[in-house]
Amino acid sequence: MADPQRKWVTDDVLTYSYLLLYIALSSGQIFFNKWVLSSKEINFPYPLGLTLLHMVFSSILCFMLTKVLKIMKVEEGMTLDIYISSVIPIGAMFAMTLWLGNTAYLYISVSFAQMLKAIMPVAVFILGVAAGLEMMSCRMLLIMSVISLGVLVASYGEIDINWIGVVYQMGGVVGEALRLIFMEILVKRKGLKLNPISVMYYVSPCSALCLLVPWIFLEKPKMDEQRTWSFQPLILTLNSLCTFALNLSVFLVIQHTSALTIRVAGVVKDWVVVLLSALLFADTKLTLINLFGYAIAIAGVAAYNNHKLKKGTSQASSDESEPTVPLIQSSNSNK
């Protein structure tokens, strides 16, 4: 008979290992993208092209894993109506998020980009209220005000602020907020639950097509005109593989913990990125106002996560006392 205490310790170590893997991959991918886009050695300053490459790579790899090698399973239940009404908008918003977020790295520092991302819960909440998924309350208004104040203070403390980069980053934030809203609608209103591999299998090709059109008109003419750029297959393939590995690490963390844990780990990751970027990149100059404002924003994000945790616990208790509606369950659902 297995020792329960030893099993508990093993599970605990495994969970923390997945969390550290996620933080390392997420932080590393941010620095990797910044390096590829801005490095004179790589010389590939095309964020739209880089993002398109990521989505094409993800599409091919998902197809190989699920249909050719059959290592992983694509969940059933996808219909043409759901694909058109939910998957295409999710894919388009995902493409928008990655494109604009990567473009922002050409204009602003990695640390400042992470500070601006702290406004994400505000965007998600406002759009959630508009979509009827969130309820307006004094508590939530206070939390959103604290986060907004923190981001404003952090922005005020930025020494070399580039408004073009700010616009790109905020556009990426709006795109990510819309993607999360569409994902919630897919789960709550369409009654469909997919594991991350299934989501990537359906969304990646759609995102690639959404990126292909603007790439043809916006970046391809520049790439044809400026012959100084170089395509390094090994570096760019490794960069794309890291992106795919990051998505899988998110899946592992959620599978062994919860969606809230990934958000809390994301806060830790953001602080790691902010501090490391000051050491790695010359364009990063942190000020005390920067850090003070970011600390305020993170406190607001922590309050938001705590509120969502209590709301989720309350909802779970309510669901247990009511008849459940059959859903298409993920084969890797949380335990």
Coordinates of C-alpha atoms in Angstrom, one line a residue:
M1 CA 0.0 0.0 0.0
A2 CA 1.4 3.4 -1.0
D3 CA 2.3 5.9 1.7
P4 CA -0.3 8.8 1.6
Q5 CA 2.2 11.3 3.0
R6 CA 4.9 10.3 0.4
K7 CA 2.3 10.6 -2.4
W8 CA 1.2 14.0 -1.1
V9 CA 4.8 15.2 -1.1
T10 CA 5.4 13.8 -4.6
D11 CA 2.3 15.6 -6.0
D12 CA 3.3 18.8 -4.2
V13 CA 6.8 18.7 -5.8
L14 CA 5.3 17.9 -9.2
T15 CA 2.9 20.9 -9.0
Y16 CA 5.7 23.3 -8.0
S17 CA 7.8 21.9 -10.8
Y18 CA 5.1 22.7 -13.3
L19 CA 4.7 26.2 -11.9
L20 CA 8.4 26.8 -12.1
L21 CA 8.4 25.5 -15.7
Y22 CA 5.6 27.8 -16.6
I23 CA 7.3 30.9 -15.1
A24 CA 10.6 30.0 -16.7
L25 CA 9.1 29.4 -20.2
S26 CA 6.8 32.4 -20.0
S27 CA 9.6 34.7 -18.9
G28 CA 12.0 33.2 -21.4
Q29 CA 9.6 33.5 -24.3
I30 CA 9.2 37.2 -23.6
F31 CA 12.9 37.8 -23.6
F32 CA 13.4 35.5 -26.6
N33 CA 10.8 37.4 -28.7
K34 CA 12.4 40.7 -27.7
W35 CA 15.8 39.4 -28.7
V36 CA 14.7 38.1 -32.1
L37 CA 12.8 41.3 -33.0
S38 CA 15.4 43.8 -31.8
S39 CA 18.7 42.0 -32.1
K40 CA 21.1 43.1 -34.8
E41 CA 22.5 39.6 -34.9
I42 CA 19.2 38.0 -35.7
N43 CA 18.0 40.9 -37.8
F44 CA 14.3 39.9 -38.0
P45 CA 12.3 43.0 -37.0
Y46 CA 9.0 41.8 -38.3
P47 CA 6.6 41.0 -35.4
L48 CA 3.7 40.2 -37.7
G49 CA 5.8 37.7 -39.6
L50 CA 7.2 36.2 -36.4
T51 CA 3.7 35.7 -35.0
L52 CA 2.5 34.2 -38.2
L53 CA 5.4 31.8 -38.1
H54 CA 4.4 30.8 -34.5
M55 CA 0.8 30.0 -35.6
V56 CA 1.8 28.0 -38.6
F57 CA 4.3 26.0 -36.5
S58 CA 1.6 25.4 -33.9
S59 CA -0.9 24.3 -36.5
I60 CA 1.5 21.8 -38.1
L61 CA 2.7 20.4 -34.7
C62 CA -0.9 20.0 -33.4
F63 CA -1.9 18.2 -36.5
M64 CA 1.2 15.9 -36.2
L65 CA 0.5 15.1 -32.5
T66 CA -3.2 14.5 -32.9
K67 CA -3.8 13.1 -36.4
V68 CA -0.5 11.5 -37.5
L69 CA 1.3 10.3 -34.3
K70 CA -2.0 10.3 -32.3
I71 CA -0.2 11.0 -29.1
M72 CA -2.9 13.5 -28.0
K73 CA -6.7 13.6 -28.6
V74 CA -8.8 16.3 -30.1
E75 CA -12.1 16.7 -28.2
E76 CA -15.3 16.0 -30.2
G77 CA -18.4 18.3 -30.3
M78 CA -17.1 21.0 -32.6
T79 CA -19.8 22.1 -35.1
L80 CA -19.7 24.6 -38.0
D81 CA -21.9 27.0 -36.1
I82 CA -19.7 27.0 -33.0
Y83 CA -16.6 27.3 -35.2
I84 CA -17.9 30.4 -37.1
S85 CA -19.5 32.1 -34.0
S86 CA -16.8 31.3 -31.5
V87 CA -13.5 29.8 -32.8
I88 CA -13.0 32.3 -35.6
P89 CA -13.4 35.4 -33.2
I90 CA -11.1 33.7 -30.7
G91 CA -8.6 33.0 -33.4
A92 CA -8.8 36.6 -34.7
M93 CA -8.4 38.1 -31.2
F94 CA -5.5 35.8 -30.4
A95 CA -3.8 36.9 -33.6
M96 CA -4.4 40.5 -32.7
T97 CA -3.0 40.0 -29.2
L98 CA 0.2 38.4 -30.4
W99 CA 0.7 40.7 -33.3
L100 CA 0.3 44.0 -31.4
G101 CA 2.0 42.7 -28.2
N102 CA 5.1 41.7 -30.2
T103 CA 5.1 44.9 -32.1
A104 CA 5.1 46.9 -28.9
Y105 CA 8.6 45.4 -28.1
L106 CA 10.0 47.4 -30.9
Y107 CA 9.1 50.7 -29.2
I108 CA 9.0 50.1 -25.4
S109 CA 11.0 48.1 -22.9
V110 CA 10.0 44.7 -21.8
S111 CA 9.4 45.9 -18.2
F112 CA 7.1 48.7 -19.2
A113 CA 5.2 46.4 -21.5
Q114 CA 4.6 44.1 -18.5
M115 CA 3.4 47.0 -16.3
L116 CA 0.9 48.0 -19.0
K117 CA -0.4 44.4 -19.1
A118 CA -1.5 44.8 -15.5
I119 CA -4.5 46.7 -16.8
M120 CA -5.8 43.4 -18.3
P121 CA -8.4 42.6 -15.5
V122 CA -9.9 46.1 -16.1
A123 CA -10.4 45.4 -19.8
V124 CA -11.8 41.9 -19.1
F125 CA -14.2 43.3 -16.5
I126 CA -15.5 46.1 -18.6
L127 CA -16.0 43.9 -21.7
G128 CA -17.5 41.2 -19.4
V129 CA -20.1 43.7 -18.1
A130 CA -20.9 44.7 -21.7
A131 CA -21.3 41.0 -22.7
G132 CA -23.5 40.2 -19.6
L133 CA -20.9 37.9 -18.1
E134 CA -19.9 40.2 -15.2
M135 CA -22.0 42.1 -12.7
M136 CA -21.1 45.7 -11.8
S137 CA -20.5 46.2 -8.0
C138 CA -18.9 48.8 -5.8
R139 CA -16.2 46.3 -4.8
M140 CA -15.2 45.6 -8.4
L141 CA -15.2 49.3 -9.2
L142 CA -12.8 49.9 -6.3
I143 CA -10.5 47.0 -7.5
M144 CA -10.6 48.3 -11.1
S145 CA -9.8 51.8 -9.8
V146 CA -6.8 50.6 -7.8
I147 CA -5.4 48.7 -10.8
S148 CA -5.9 51.7 -13.2
L149 CA -4.3 54.0 -10.7
G150 CA -1.3 51.7 -10.3
V151 CA -0.8 51.5 -14.1
L152 CA -1.1 55.3 -14.4
V153 CA 1.5 55.9 -11.7
A154 CA 3.9 53.3 -13.3
S155 CA 3.4 55.0 -16.7
Y156 CA 4.1 58.4 -15.1
G157 CA 7.4 57.1 -13.8
E158 CA 8.5 55.8 -17.2
I159 CA 11.6 57.9 -18.3
D160 CA 11.5 57.3 -22.0
I161 CA 7.8 56.7 -22.8
N162 CA 7.0 56.0 -26.4
W163 CA 3.3 56.5 -27.1
I164 CA 3.3 54.3 -30.3
G165 CA 4.5 51.4 -28.2
V166 CA 1.8 52.2 -25.5
V167 CA -0.9 52.1 -28.2
Y168 CA 0.3 48.8 -29.6
Q169 CA 0.5 47.3 -26.1
M170 CA -2.9 48.5 -25.1
G171 CA -4.3 47.2 -28.4
G172 CA -2.8 43.8 -27.5
V173 CA -4.5 44.0 -24.0
V174 CA -7.9 44.7 -25.6
G175 CA -7.4 41.8 -28.0
E176 CA -6.5 39.4 -25.1
A177 CA -9.5 40.6 -23.1
L178 CA -11.8 40.0 -26.1
R179 CA -10.3 36.6 -26.6
L180 CA -11.0 35.7 -22.9
I181 CA -14.6 36.9 -23.2
F182 CA -15.1 34.8 -26.4
M183 CA -13.6 31.8 -24.6
E184 CA -16.0 32.3 -21.7
I185 CA -18.9 32.5 -24.0
L186 CA -17.8 29.3 -25.7
V187 CA -17.8 27.5 -22.4
K188 CA -20.8 29.0 -20.7
R189 CA -23.2 29.6 -23.6
K190 CA -22.2 27.0 -26.1
G191 CA -21.7 24.2 -23.5
L192 CA -18.4 23.1 -25.0
K193 CA -15.2 22.4 -23.0
L194 CA -12.0 21.7 -24.9
N195 CA -8.5 20.8 -23.6
P196 CA -5.7 23.2 -24.6
I197 CA -4.5 20.9 -27.4
S198 CA -7.9 20.9 -28.9
V199 CA -8.1 24.7 -28.6
M200 CA -4.7 25.1 -30.2
Y201 CA -5.7 22.6 -33.0
Y202 CA -8.8 24.7 -33.9
V203 CA -7.5 28.2 -33.1
S204 CA -4.0 28.1 -34.5
P205 CA -4.9 27.7 -38.2
C206 CA -7.6 30.4 -37.9
S207 CA -5.1 32.8 -36.3
A208 CA -2.6 32.0 -39.0
L209 CA -5.1 32.9 -41.7
C210 CA -6.0 36.1 -39.8
L211 CA -2.3 37.1 -39.7
L212 CA -1.6 36.1 -43.3
V213 CA -3.8 38.9 -44.8
P214 CA -2.2 41.8 -42.9
W215 CA 1.2 40.3 -43.4
I216 CA 0.8 40.3 -47.2
F217 CA -0.1 44.0 -47.2
L218 CA 1.9 45.4 -44.3
E219 CA 5.1 43.5 -43.9
K220 CA 5.8 41.5 -47.0
P221 CA 6.4 44.6 -49.2
K222 CA 8.9 45.8 -46.6
M223 CA 10.6 42.4 -46.5
D224 CA 10.8 42.4 -50.3
E225 CA 12.2 46.0 -50.4
Q226 CA 14.6 45.6 -47.5
R227 CA 16.9 42.7 -48.4
T228 CA 19.1 43.3 -45.3
W229 CA 17.0 41.0 -43.0
S230 CA 18.0 37.4 -42.5
F231 CA 15.9 34.2 -42.0
Q232 CA 17.6 31.9 -39.5
P233 CA 15.7 28.6 -39.5
L234 CA 17.2 27.1 -36.4
I235 CA 16.7 30.2 -34.2
L236 CA 13.1 30.9 -35.5
T237 CA 12.1 27.2 -35.2
L238 CA 13.4 27.1 -31.6
N239 CA 11.5 30.3 -30.9
S240 CA 8.3 28.8 -32.3
L241 CA 8.9 25.6 -30.3
C242 CA 9.2 27.6 -27.1
T243 CA 5.9 29.3 -27.8
F244 CA 4.3 25.8 -28.2
A245 CA 5.9 24.5 -25.0
L246 CA 4.6 27.6 -23.1
N247 CA 1.0 26.7 -24.1
L248 CA 1.5 23.1 -23.0
S249 CA 3.0 24.3 -19.6
V250 CA -0.2 26.4 -19.1
F251 CA -2.2 23.2 -19.7
L252 CA -0.1 21.2 -17.2
V253 CA -0.5 23.9 -14.5
I254 CA -4.2 24.2 -14.9
Q255 CA -4.6 20.4 -15.0
H256 CA -2.8 19.9 -11.7
T257 CA -4.0 23.1 -9.9
S258 CA -6.5 25.6 -11.3
A259 CA -7.0 28.6 -13.6
L260 CA -6.6 30.9 -10.6
T261 CA -3.2 29.4 -9.9
I262 CA -2.0 30.2 -13.4
R263 CA -3.0 33.8 -12.8
V264 CA -1.2 34.0 -9.5
A265 CA 1.9 32.4 -11.1
G266 CA 1.5 35.0 -13.9
V267 CA 1.9 37.8 -11.3
V268 CA 5.1 36.2 -10.0
K269 CA 6.3 35.9 -13.6
D270 CA 5.6 39.5 -14.3
W271 CA 7.8 40.6 -11.4
V272 CA 10.5 38.3 -12.6
V273 CA 10.3 39.8 -16.1
V274 CA 10.3 43.4 -14.9
L275 CA 13.4 42.9 -12.7
L276 CA 15.3 40.7 -15.1
S277 CA 14.7 43.1 -18.0
A278 CA 16.4 45.8 -16.1
L279 CA 19.5 43.6 -16.0
L280 CA 19.4 42.2 -19.5
F281 CA 18.3 45.2 -21.7
A282 CA 19.9 48.6 -22.0
D283 CA 16.5 50.2 -22.9
T284 CA 15.1 49.4 -19.4
K285 CA 15.5 52.0 -16.8
L286 CA 13.4 51.4 -13.7
T287 CA 12.4 54.2 -11.4
L288 CA 11.0 54.1 -7.9
I289 CA 7.7 55.6 -9.3
N290 CA 7.7 52.8 -11.8
L291 CA 8.0 50.1 -9.1
F292 CA 5.6 51.9 -6.7
G293 CA 2.9 52.2 -9.4
Y294 CA 3.4 48.6 -10.5
A295 CA 3.1 47.4 -6.9
I296 CA -0.2 49.2 -6.5
A297 CA -1.5 47.6 -9.8
I298 CA -0.4 44.1 -8.6
A299 CA -2.2 44.6 -5.3
G300 CA -5.3 45.4 -7.3
V301 CA -4.7 42.3 -9.4
A302 CA -4.3 40.2 -6.3
A303 CA -7.6 41.5 -4.9
Y304 CA -9.3 40.7 -8.3
N305 CA -7.9 37.1 -8.2
N306 CA -9.2 36.7 -4.6
H307 CA -12.6 38.0 -5.7
K308 CA -12.8 35.5 -8.6
L309 CA -11.7 32.7 -6.3
K310 CA -14.5 33.4 -3.8
K311 CA -17.0 33.8 -6.7
G312 CA -15.9 30.5 -8.2
T313 CA -16.2 28.7 -4.9
S314 CA -19.7 30.1 -4.3
Q315 CA -20.7 29.1 -7.9
A316 CA -19.4 25.6 -7.4
S317 CA -21.4 25.2 -4.2
S318 CA -24.5 26.4 -6.0
D319 CA -24.0 24.0 -8.9
E320 CA -23.7 21.0 -6.5
S321 CA -27.2 21.7 -5.2
E322 CA -28.7 22.0 -8.7
P323 CA -29.1 19.5 -11.5
T324 CA -26.1 19.7 -13.8
V325 CA -26.3 20.3 -17.5
P326 CA -24.3 17.7 -19.5
L327 CA -21.2 19.2 -21.1
I328 CA -18.5 17.8 -23.3
Q329 CA -15.9 17.2 -20.7
S330 CA -12.2 17.5 -21.4
S331 CA -10.3 14.2 -21.0
N332 CA -7.8 16.2 -18.9
S333 CA -10.3 18.0 -16.7
N334 CA -9.2 19.3 -13.3
K335 CA -9.2 17.0 -10.4

